[in-house]
């Protein structure tokens, strides 16, 4: 990305919702992309998500730790190949806690046992409608990491799918964390800007990882 006239800075978008530009350096982005490529392989790999109304989500998805389907979690890909969900690696949980400590402070990160990752891949004109991440039992902050093409990330309010909202440009390497009063805010991706990924990354399209704490008892599911 060209040098900015004004450097992008940490911004509080709403109470408990923080955008931290360039949190992952180019090496960290490449390593995370390599992992995403592994996770995307079958079994339990990248899939098209079908919604109960008969539609499909345009972003394709792979899950770690717990498998998300509309609208719940399971230990196997109940709406796909039926394989066990891939494990959630300990290093990703550490990354999640560090992300929360760097944005909301160390107290917020304490005890946040991240155990779910949803990895969304946007190519073509994929996007994501406004929704809330409300299928988890824990109120721990959601950690969002972006790789590849930049996008418009729409961050709204917990009450309605309508305004007020704030449109934030998320670029490769950016971190966005939402917790506290913003944990259940509506959010979505109305637009991805094709061809804007850093040339050295080697990704066409956009990947987003959200890390979440399930709050589920370990033995169920
Ligand atoms: O792609 C993004 O930045 C948002 C992803 C998202 O909203 C989700 O996984 O629930």
PDB file of N, CA, C and O in Angstrom, residues 6-73:
ATOM      1  N   UNK A   6      -1.554  10.792   5.984  1.00  0.00           N
ATOM      2  CA  UNK A   6      -1.718  10.688   7.439  1.00  0.00           C
ATOM      3  C   UNK A   6      -1.750   9.212   7.785  1.00  0.00           C
ATOM      4  O   UNK A   6      -2.559   8.475   7.223  1.00  0.00           O
ATOM      5  N   UNK A   7      -0.879   8.755   8.688  1.00  0.00           N
ATOM      6  CA  UNK A   7      -0.889   7.332   9.032  1.00  0.00           C
ATOM      7  C   UNK A   7      -2.242   6.928   9.607  1.00  0.00           C
ATOM      8  O   UNK A   7      -2.888   7.725  10.287  1.00  0.00           O
ATOM      9  N   UNK A   8      -2.672   5.720   9.306  1.00  0.00           N
ATOM     10  CA  UNK A   8      -3.932   5.238   9.883  1.00  0.00           C
ATOM     11  C   UNK A   8      -3.685   4.929  11.357  1.00  0.00           C
ATOM     12  O   UNK A   8      -2.676   4.342  11.703  1.00  0.00           O
ATOM     13  N   UNK A   9      -4.613   5.292  12.188  1.00  0.00           N
ATOM     14  CA  UNK A   9      -4.403   5.152  13.633  1.00  0.00           C
ATOM     15  C   UNK A   9      -5.461   4.284  14.282  1.00  0.00           C
ATOM     16  O   UNK A   9      -6.546   4.105  13.721  1.00  0.00           O
ATOM     17  N   UNK A  10      -5.130   3.776  15.461  1.00  0.00           N
ATOM     18  CA  UNK A  10      -6.114   3.062  16.272  1.00  0.00           C
ATOM     19  C   UNK A  10      -7.334   3.953  16.445  1.00  0.00           C
ATOM     20  O   UNK A  10      -7.201   5.116  16.824  1.00  0.00           O
ATOM     21  N   UNK A  11      -8.521   3.397  16.174  1.00  0.00           N
ATOM     22  CA  UNK A  11      -9.741   4.195  16.269  1.00  0.00           C
ATOM     23  C   UNK A  11     -10.802   3.434  17.036  1.00  0.00           C
ATOM     24  O   UNK A  11     -11.051   2.252  16.748  1.00  0.00           O
ATOM     25  N   UNK A  12     -11.414   4.094  17.996  1.00  0.00           N
ATOM     26  CA  UNK A  12     -12.566   3.504  18.692  1.00  0.00           C
ATOM     27  C   UNK A  12     -13.798   3.820  17.843  1.00  0.00           C
ATOM     28  O   UNK A  12     -14.149   4.987  17.653  1.00  0.00           O
ATOM     29  N   UNK A  13     -14.417   2.770  17.323  1.00  0.00           N
ATOM     30  CA  UNK A  13     -15.546   2.948  16.407  1.00  0.00           C
ATOM     31  C   UNK A  13     -16.851   3.072  17.181  1.00  0.00           C
ATOM     32  O   UNK A  13     -17.779   3.770  16.778  1.00  0.00           O
ATOM     33  N   UNK A  14     -16.930   2.364  18.294  1.00  0.00           N
ATOM     34  CA  UNK A  14     -18.095   2.402  19.188  1.00  0.00           C
ATOM     35  C   UNK A  14     -17.566   1.921  20.539  1.00  0.00           C
ATOM     36  O   UNK A  14     -16.467   1.336  20.590  1.00  0.00           O
ATOM     37  N   UNK A  15     -18.318   2.095  21.625  1.00  0.00           N
ATOM     38  CA  UNK A  15     -17.796   1.607  22.910  1.00  0.00           C
ATOM     39  C   UNK A  15     -17.494   0.109  22.837  1.00  0.00           C
ATOM     40  O   UNK A  15     -18.360  -0.694  22.472  1.00  0.00           O
ATOM     41  N   UNK A  16     -16.237  -0.262  23.102  1.00  0.00           N
ATOM     42  CA  UNK A  16     -15.833  -1.669  23.048  1.00  0.00           C
ATOM     43  C   UNK A  16     -15.459  -2.167  21.657  1.00  0.00           C
ATOM     44  O   UNK A  16     -15.134  -3.346  21.500  1.00  0.00           O
ATOM     45  N   UNK A  17     -15.493  -1.312  20.661  1.00  0.00           N
ATOM     46  CA  UNK A  17     -15.166  -1.717  19.279  1.00  0.00           C
ATOM     47  C   UNK A  17     -14.000  -0.877  18.772  1.00  0.00           C
ATOM     48  O   UNK A  17     -14.112   0.351  18.664  1.00  0.00           O
ATOM     49  N   UNK A  18     -12.896  -1.545  18.470  1.00  0.00           N
ATOM     50  CA  UNK A  18     -11.658  -0.837  18.133  1.00  0.00           C
ATOM     51  C   UNK A  18     -11.072  -1.369  16.837  1.00  0.00           C
ATOM     52  O   UNK A  18     -10.975  -2.586  16.635  1.00  0.00           O
ATOM     53  N   UNK A  19     -10.679  -0.445  15.961  1.00  0.00           N
ATOM     54  CA  UNK A  19      -9.979  -0.782  14.715  1.00  0.00           C
ATOM     55  C   UNK A  19      -8.499  -0.459  14.892  1.00  0.00           C
ATOM     56  O   UNK A  19      -8.148   0.662  15.245  1.00  0.00           O
ATOM     57  N   UNK A  20      -7.665  -1.456  14.657  1.00  0.00           N
ATOM     58  CA  UNK A  20      -6.213  -1.280  14.804  1.00  0.00           C
ATOM     59  C   UNK A  20      -5.580  -1.605  13.442  1.00  0.00           C
ATOM     60  O   UNK A  20      -5.419  -2.779  13.094  1.00  0.00           O
ATOM     61  N   UNK A  21      -5.229  -0.580  12.650  1.00  0.00           N
ATOM     62  CA  UNK A  21      -4.650  -0.832  11.332  1.00  0.00           C
ATOM     63  C   UNK A  21      -3.275  -1.498  11.430  1.00  0.00           C
ATOM     64  O   UNK A  21      -2.531  -1.267  12.388  1.00  0.00           O
ATOM     65  N   UNK A  22      -2.956  -2.316  10.416  1.00  0.00           N
ATOM     66  CA  UNK A  22      -1.599  -2.879  10.244  1.00  0.00           C
ATOM     67  C   UNK A  22      -1.113  -3.629  11.481  1.00  0.00           C
ATOM     68  O   UNK A  22       0.068  -3.557  11.824  1.00  0.00           O
ATOM     69  N   UNK A  23      -1.999  -4.348  12.130  1.00  0.00           N
ATOM     70  CA  UNK A  23      -1.598  -5.062  13.361  1.00  0.00           C
ATOM     71  C   UNK A  23      -0.711  -6.266  13.038  1.00  0.00           C
ATOM     72  O   UNK A  23       0.189  -6.598  13.793  1.00  0.00           O
ATOM     73  N   UNK A  24      -0.985  -6.905  11.906  1.00  0.00           N
ATOM     74  CA  UNK A  24      -0.145  -8.035  11.464  1.00  0.00           C
ATOM     75  C   UNK A  24       0.854  -7.519  10.443  1.00  0.00           C
ATOM     76  O   UNK A  24       0.445  -6.928   9.428  1.00  0.00           O
ATOM     77  N   UNK A  25       2.139  -7.757  10.661  1.00  0.00           N
ATOM     78  CA  UNK A  25       3.126  -7.322   9.673  1.00  0.00           C
ATOM     79  C   UNK A  25       3.096  -8.294   8.478  1.00  0.00           C
ATOM     80  O   UNK A  25       2.436  -9.333   8.538  1.00  0.00           O
ATOM     81  N   UNK A  26       3.799  -7.952   7.378  1.00  0.00           N
ATOM     82  CA  UNK A  26       3.704  -8.794   6.173  1.00  0.00           C
ATOM     83  C   UNK A  26       4.075 -10.263   6.420  1.00  0.00           C
ATOM     84  O   UNK A  26       3.425 -11.166   5.865  1.00  0.00           O
ATOM     85  N   UNK A  27       5.067 -10.534   7.258  1.00  0.00           N
ATOM     86  CA  UNK A  27       5.430 -11.934   7.540  1.00  0.00           C
ATOM     87  C   UNK A  27       4.305 -12.664   8.265  1.00  0.00           C
ATOM     88  O   UNK A  27       3.982 -13.807   7.954  1.00  0.00           O
ATOM     89  N   UNK A  28       3.740 -12.004   9.256  1.00  0.00           N
ATOM     90  CA  UNK A  28       2.638 -12.621  10.015  1.00  0.00           C
ATOM     91  C   UNK A  28       1.441 -12.861   9.103  1.00  0.00           C
ATOM     92  O   UNK A  28       0.743 -13.880   9.217  1.00  0.00           O
ATOM     93  N   UNK A  29       1.200 -11.945   8.173  1.00  0.00           N
ATOM     94  CA  UNK A  29       0.088 -12.133   7.224  1.00  0.00           C
ATOM     95  C   UNK A  29       0.337 -13.358   6.341  1.00  0.00           C
ATOM     96  O   UNK A  29      -0.560 -14.165   6.107  1.00  0.00           O
ATOM     97  N   UNK A  30       1.584 -13.494   5.885  1.00  0.00           N
ATOM     98  CA  UNK A  30       1.905 -14.644   5.014  1.00  0.00           C
ATOM     99  C   UNK A  30       1.751 -15.954   5.771  1.00  0.00           C
ATOM    100  O   UNK A  30       1.215 -16.927   5.252  1.00  0.00           O
ATOM    101  N   UNK A  31       2.185 -15.975   7.034  1.00  0.00           N
ATOM    102  CA  UNK A  31       2.065 -17.208   7.828  1.00  0.00           C
ATOM    103  C   UNK A  31       0.594 -17.561   8.062  1.00  0.00           C
ATOM    104  O   UNK A  31       0.192 -18.716   7.946  1.00  0.00           O
ATOM    105  N   UNK A  32      -0.203 -16.542   8.358  1.00  0.00           N
ATOM    106  CA  UNK A  32      -1.631 -16.804   8.597  1.00  0.00           C
ATOM    107  C   UNK A  32      -2.312 -17.268   7.311  1.00  0.00           C
ATOM    108  O   UNK A  32      -3.161 -18.167   7.332  1.00  0.00           O
ATOM    109  N   UNK A  33      -1.911 -16.682   6.193  1.00  0.00           N
ATOM    110  CA  UNK A  33      -2.465 -17.112   4.903  1.00  0.00           C
ATOM    111  C   UNK A  33      -2.111 -18.571   4.621  1.00  0.00           C
ATOM    112  O   UNK A  33      -2.965 -19.357   4.167  1.00  0.00           O
ATOM    113  N   UNK A  34      -0.858 -18.968   4.897  1.00  0.00           N
ATOM    114  CA  UNK A  34      -0.460 -20.375   4.702  1.00  0.00           C
ATOM    115  C   UNK A  34      -1.357 -21.292   5.521  1.00  0.00           C
ATOM    116  O   UNK A  34      -1.799 -22.337   5.037  1.00  0.00           O
ATOM    117  N   UNK A  35      -1.621 -20.902   6.763  1.00  0.00           N
ATOM    118  CA  UNK A  35      -2.499 -21.730   7.614  1.00  0.00           C
ATOM    119  C   UNK A  35      -3.906 -21.798   7.020  1.00  0.00           C
ATOM    120  O   UNK A  35      -4.519 -22.865   6.987  1.00  0.00           O
ATOM    121  N   UNK A  36      -4.409 -20.668   6.563  1.00  0.00           N
ATOM    122  CA  UNK A  36      -5.771 -20.660   5.978  1.00  0.00           C
ATOM    123  C   UNK A  36      -5.834 -21.603   4.787  1.00  0.00           C
ATOM    124  O   UNK A  36      -6.837 -22.301   4.581  1.00  0.00           O
ATOM    125  N   UNK A  37      -4.764 -21.632   3.994  1.00  0.00           N
ATOM    126  CA  UNK A  37      -4.754 -22.526   2.819  1.00  0.00           C
ATOM    127  C   UNK A  37      -4.832 -23.983   3.261  1.00  0.00           C
ATOM    128  O   UNK A  37      -5.508 -24.796   2.627  1.00  0.00           O
ATOM    129  N   UNK A  38      -4.156 -24.317   4.353  1.00  0.00           N
ATOM    130  CA  UNK A  38      -4.226 -25.693   4.876  1.00  0.00           C
ATOM    131  C   UNK A  38      -5.637 -25.998   5.385  1.00  0.00           C
ATOM    132  O   UNK A  38      -6.196 -27.051   5.102  1.00  0.00           O
ATOM    133  N   UNK A  39      -6.182 -25.067   6.154  1.00  0.00           N
ATOM    134  CA  UNK A  39      -7.509 -25.293   6.736  1.00  0.00           C
ATOM    135  C   UNK A  39      -8.583 -25.424   5.657  1.00  0.00           C
ATOM    136  O   UNK A  39      -9.587 -26.122   5.857  1.00  0.00           O
ATOM    137  N   UNK A  40      -8.365 -24.756   4.526  1.00  0.00           N
ATOM    138  CA  UNK A  40      -9.391 -24.751   3.466  1.00  0.00           C
ATOM    139  C   UNK A  40      -9.490 -26.088   2.740  1.00  0.00           C
ATOM    140  O   UNK A  40     -10.475 -26.342   2.040  1.00  0.00           O
ATOM    141  N   UNK A  41      -8.489 -26.938   2.927  1.00  0.00           N
ATOM    142  CA  UNK A  41      -8.516 -28.224   2.219  1.00  0.00           C
ATOM    143  C   UNK A  41      -9.522 -29.178   2.862  1.00  0.00           C
ATOM    144  O   UNK A  41      -9.692 -29.163   4.080  1.00  0.00           O
ATOM    145  N   UNK A  42     -10.147 -30.055   2.052  1.00  0.00           N
ATOM    146  CA  UNK A  42     -11.015 -31.072   2.633  1.00  0.00           C
ATOM    147  C   UNK A  42     -10.177 -32.129   3.349  1.00  0.00           C
ATOM    148  O   UNK A  42      -8.980 -32.232   3.052  1.00  0.00           O
ATOM    149  N   UNK A  43     -10.754 -32.909   4.258  1.00  0.00           N
ATOM    150  CA  UNK A  43     -12.150 -32.835   4.708  1.00  0.00           C
ATOM    151  C   UNK A  43     -12.382 -31.640   5.620  1.00  0.00           C
ATOM    152  O   UNK A  43     -11.423 -31.042   6.112  1.00  0.00           O
ATOM    153  N   UNK A  44     -13.655 -31.326   5.839  1.00  0.00           N
ATOM    154  CA  UNK A  44     -14.072 -30.182   6.665  1.00  0.00           C
ATOM    155  C   UNK A  44     -13.403 -28.902   6.166  1.00  0.00           C
ATOM    156  O   UNK A  44     -12.940 -28.087   6.963  1.00  0.00           O
ATOM    157  N   UNK A  45     -13.318 -28.750   4.843  1.00  0.00           N
ATOM    158  CA  UNK A  45     -12.642 -27.590   4.256  1.00  0.00           C
ATOM    159  C   UNK A  45     -13.615 -26.481   3.890  1.00  0.00           C
ATOM    160  O   UNK A  45     -14.739 -26.423   4.401  1.00  0.00           O
ATOM    161  N   UNK A  46     -13.147 -25.614   3.005  1.00  0.00           N
ATOM    162  CA  UNK A  46     -13.949 -24.462   2.581  1.00  0.00           C
ATOM    163  C   UNK A  46     -15.262 -24.927   1.971  1.00  0.00           C
ATOM    164  O   UNK A  46     -15.267 -25.832   1.134  1.00  0.00           O
ATOM    165  N   UNK A  47     -16.380 -24.327   2.385  1.00  0.00           N
ATOM    166  CA  UNK A  47     -17.665 -24.758   1.854  1.00  0.00           C
ATOM    167  C   UNK A  47     -18.577 -23.560   1.619  1.00  0.00           C
ATOM    168  O   UNK A  47     -18.367 -22.489   2.186  1.00  0.00           O
ATOM    169  N   UNK A  48     -19.583 -23.783   0.800  1.00  0.00           N
ATOM    170  CA  UNK A  48     -20.629 -22.773   0.593  1.00  0.00           C
ATOM    171  C   UNK A  48     -21.689 -22.986   1.657  1.00  0.00           C
ATOM    172  O   UNK A  48     -22.151 -24.114   1.868  1.00  0.00           O
ATOM    173  N   UNK A  49     -22.051 -21.921   2.345  1.00  0.00           N
ATOM    174  CA  UNK A  49     -23.024 -22.022   3.437  1.00  0.00           C
ATOM    175  C   UNK A  49     -24.422 -21.753   2.899  1.00  0.00           C
ATOM    176  O   UNK A  49     -24.651 -20.737   2.241  1.00  0.00           O
ATOM    177  N   UNK A  50     -25.317 -22.701   3.153  1.00  0.00           N
ATOM    178  CA  UNK A  50     -26.719 -22.537   2.728  1.00  0.00           C
ATOM    179  C   UNK A  50     -27.548 -22.038   3.911  1.00  0.00           C
ATOM    180  O   UNK A  50     -27.417 -22.543   5.018  1.00  0.00           O
ATOM    181  N   UNK A  51     -28.392 -21.054   3.633  1.00  0.00           N
ATOM    182  CA  UNK A  51     -29.222 -20.486   4.704  1.00  0.00           C
ATOM    183  C   UNK A  51     -30.592 -21.176   4.698  1.00  0.00           C
ATOM    184  O   UNK A  51     -31.007 -21.717   3.669  1.00  0.00           O
ATOM    185  N   UNK A  52     -31.306 -21.170   5.849  1.00  0.00           N
ATOM    186  CA  UNK A  52     -32.569 -21.902   5.942  1.00  0.00           C
ATOM    187  C   UNK A  52     -33.602 -21.445   4.908  1.00  0.00           C
ATOM    188  O   UNK A  52     -34.437 -22.217   4.462  1.00  0.00           O
ATOM    189  N   UNK A  53     -33.530 -20.199   4.464  1.00  0.00           N
ATOM    190  CA  UNK A  53     -34.477 -19.685   3.468  1.00  0.00           C
ATOM    191  C   UNK A  53     -34.217 -20.200   2.061  1.00  0.00           C
ATOM    192  O   UNK A  53     -34.940 -19.846   1.127  1.00  0.00           O
ATOM    193  N   UNK A  54     -33.144 -20.987   1.866  1.00  0.00           N
ATOM    194  CA  UNK A  54     -32.853 -21.527   0.541  1.00  0.00           C
ATOM    195  C   UNK A  54     -31.769 -20.758  -0.197  1.00  0.00           C
ATOM    196  O   UNK A  54     -31.403 -21.119  -1.319  1.00  0.00           O
ATOM    197  N   UNK A  55     -31.253 -19.702   0.411  1.00  0.00           N
ATOM    198  CA  UNK A  55     -30.186 -18.922  -0.231  1.00  0.00           C
ATOM    199  C   UNK A  55     -28.814 -19.487   0.083  1.00  0.00           C
ATOM    200  O   UNK A  55     -28.681 -20.486   0.810  1.00  0.00           O
ATOM    201  N   UNK A  56     -27.801 -18.867  -0.487  1.00  0.00           N
ATOM    202  CA  UNK A  56     -26.424 -19.240  -0.151  1.00  0.00           C
ATOM    203  C   UNK A  56     -25.657 -17.971   0.202  1.00  0.00           C
ATOM    204  O   UNK A  56     -25.925 -16.902  -0.340  1.00  0.00           O
ATOM    205  N   UNK A  57     -24.699 -18.126   1.117  1.00  0.00           N
ATOM    206  CA  UNK A  57     -23.815 -16.999   1.420  1.00  0.00           C
ATOM    207  C   UNK A  57     -22.768 -16.915   0.310  1.00  0.00           C
ATOM    208  O   UNK A  57     -22.277 -17.939  -0.162  1.00  0.00           O
ATOM    209  N   UNK A  58     -22.425 -15.687  -0.089  1.00  0.00           N
ATOM    210  CA  UNK A  58     -21.466 -15.546  -1.189  1.00  0.00           C
ATOM    211  C   UNK A  58     -20.023 -15.736  -0.717  1.00  0.00           C
ATOM    212  O   UNK A  58     -19.165 -16.136  -1.495  1.00  0.00           O
ATOM    213  N   UNK A  59     -19.767 -15.418   0.555  1.00  0.00           N
ATOM    214  CA  UNK A  59     -18.439 -15.718   1.111  1.00  0.00           C
ATOM    215  C   UNK A  59     -18.430 -17.198   1.476  1.00  0.00           C
ATOM    216  O   UNK A  59     -19.374 -17.687   2.086  1.00  0.00           O
ATOM    217  N   UNK A  60     -17.366 -17.906   1.082  1.00  0.00           N
ATOM    218  CA  UNK A  60     -17.254 -19.321   1.484  1.00  0.00           C
ATOM    219  C   UNK A  60     -16.513 -19.407   2.806  1.00  0.00           C
ATOM    220  O   UNK A  60     -15.747 -18.510   3.148  1.00  0.00           O
ATOM    221  N   UNK A  61     -16.721 -20.513   3.525  1.00  0.00           N
ATOM    222  CA  UNK A  61     -16.287 -20.538   4.929  1.00  0.00           C
ATOM    223  C   UNK A  61     -15.687 -21.872   5.341  1.00  0.00           C
ATOM    224  O   UNK A  61     -16.113 -22.927   4.872  1.00  0.00           O
ATOM    225  N   UNK A  62     -14.709 -21.795   6.234  1.00  0.00           N
ATOM    226  CA  UNK A  62     -14.209 -22.982   6.928  1.00  0.00           C
ATOM    227  C   UNK A  62     -14.118 -22.625   8.419  1.00  0.00           C
ATOM    228  O   UNK A  62     -13.849 -21.476   8.756  1.00  0.00           O
ATOM    229  N   UNK A  63     -14.393 -23.600   9.269  1.00  0.00           N
ATOM    230  CA  UNK A  63     -14.422 -23.341  10.714  1.00  0.00           C
ATOM    231  C   UNK A  63     -13.357 -24.179  11.419  1.00  0.00           C
ATOM    232  O   UNK A  63     -12.997 -25.264  10.956  1.00  0.00           O
ATOM    233  N   UNK A  64     -12.913 -23.677  12.555  1.00  0.00           N
ATOM    234  CA  UNK A  64     -11.993 -24.420  13.433  1.00  0.00           C
ATOM    235  C   UNK A  64     -12.602 -24.482  14.823  1.00  0.00           C
ATOM    236  O   UNK A  64     -13.218 -23.507  15.277  1.00  0.00           O
ATOM    237  N   UNK A  65     -12.393 -25.585  15.517  1.00  0.00           N
ATOM    238  CA  UNK A  65     -12.826 -25.706  16.907  1.00  0.00           C
ATOM    239  C   UNK A  65     -14.266 -26.153  17.051  1.00  0.00           C
ATOM    240  O   UNK A  65     -14.559 -27.231  17.553  1.00  0.00           O
ATOM    241  N   UNK A  66     -15.166 -25.326  16.627  1.00  0.00           N
ATOM    242  CA  UNK A  66     -16.582 -25.646  16.530  1.00  0.00           C
ATOM    243  C   UNK A  66     -17.038 -25.258  15.129  1.00  0.00           C
ATOM    244  O   UNK A  66     -16.642 -24.222  14.612  1.00  0.00           O
ATOM    245  N   UNK A  67     -17.910 -26.088  14.550  1.00  0.00           N
ATOM    246  CA  UNK A  67     -18.407 -25.813  13.207  1.00  0.00           C
ATOM    247  C   UNK A  67     -19.675 -24.975  13.294  1.00  0.00           C
ATOM    248  O   UNK A  67     -20.656 -25.393  13.908  1.00  0.00           O
ATOM    249  N   UNK A  68     -19.636 -23.781  12.686  1.00  0.00           N
ATOM    250  CA  UNK A  68     -20.840 -22.938  12.667  1.00  0.00           C
ATOM    251  C   UNK A  68     -21.695 -23.282  11.446  1.00  0.00           C
ATOM    252  O   UNK A  68     -21.178 -23.469  10.345  1.00  0.00           O
ATOM    253  N   UNK A  69     -22.983 -23.405  11.676  1.00  0.00           N
ATOM    254  CA  UNK A  69     -23.955 -23.532  10.584  1.00  0.00           C
ATOM    255  C   UNK A  69     -25.120 -22.631  10.967  1.00  0.00           C
ATOM    256  O   UNK A  69     -25.278 -22.281  12.146  1.00  0.00           O
ATOM    257  N   UNK A  70     -25.953 -22.214  10.003  1.00  0.00           N
ATOM    258  CA  UNK A  70     -27.079 -21.329  10.351  1.00  0.00           C
ATOM    259  C   UNK A  70     -28.137 -22.102  11.135  1.00  0.00           C
ATOM    260  O   UNK A  70     -28.780 -22.965  10.527  1.00  0.00           O
ATOM    261  N   UNK A  71     -28.329 -21.876  12.375  1.00  0.00           N
ATOM    262  CA  UNK A  71     -27.727 -20.922  13.272  1.00  0.00           C
ATOM    263  C   UNK A  71     -27.373 -21.654  14.560  1.00  0.00           C
ATOM    264  O   UNK A  71     -28.156 -21.680  15.509  1.00  0.00           O
ATOM    265  N   UNK A  72     -26.214 -22.253  14.594  1.00  0.00           N
ATOM    266  CA  UNK A  72     -25.747 -22.979  15.766  1.00  0.00           C
ATOM    267  C   UNK A  72     -24.347 -23.506  15.525  1.00  0.00           C
ATOM    268  O   UNK A  72     -23.697 -23.181  14.519  1.00  0.00           O
ATOM    269  N   UNK A  73     -23.876 -24.325  16.475  1.00  0.00           N
ATOM    270  CA  UNK A  73     -22.530 -24.892  16.379  1.00  0.00           C
ATOM    271  C   UNK A  73     -22.596 -26.399  16.553  1.00  0.00           C
ATOM    272  O   UNK A  73     -23.455 -26.914  17.287  1.00  0.00           O
TER     273      UNK A  73
END
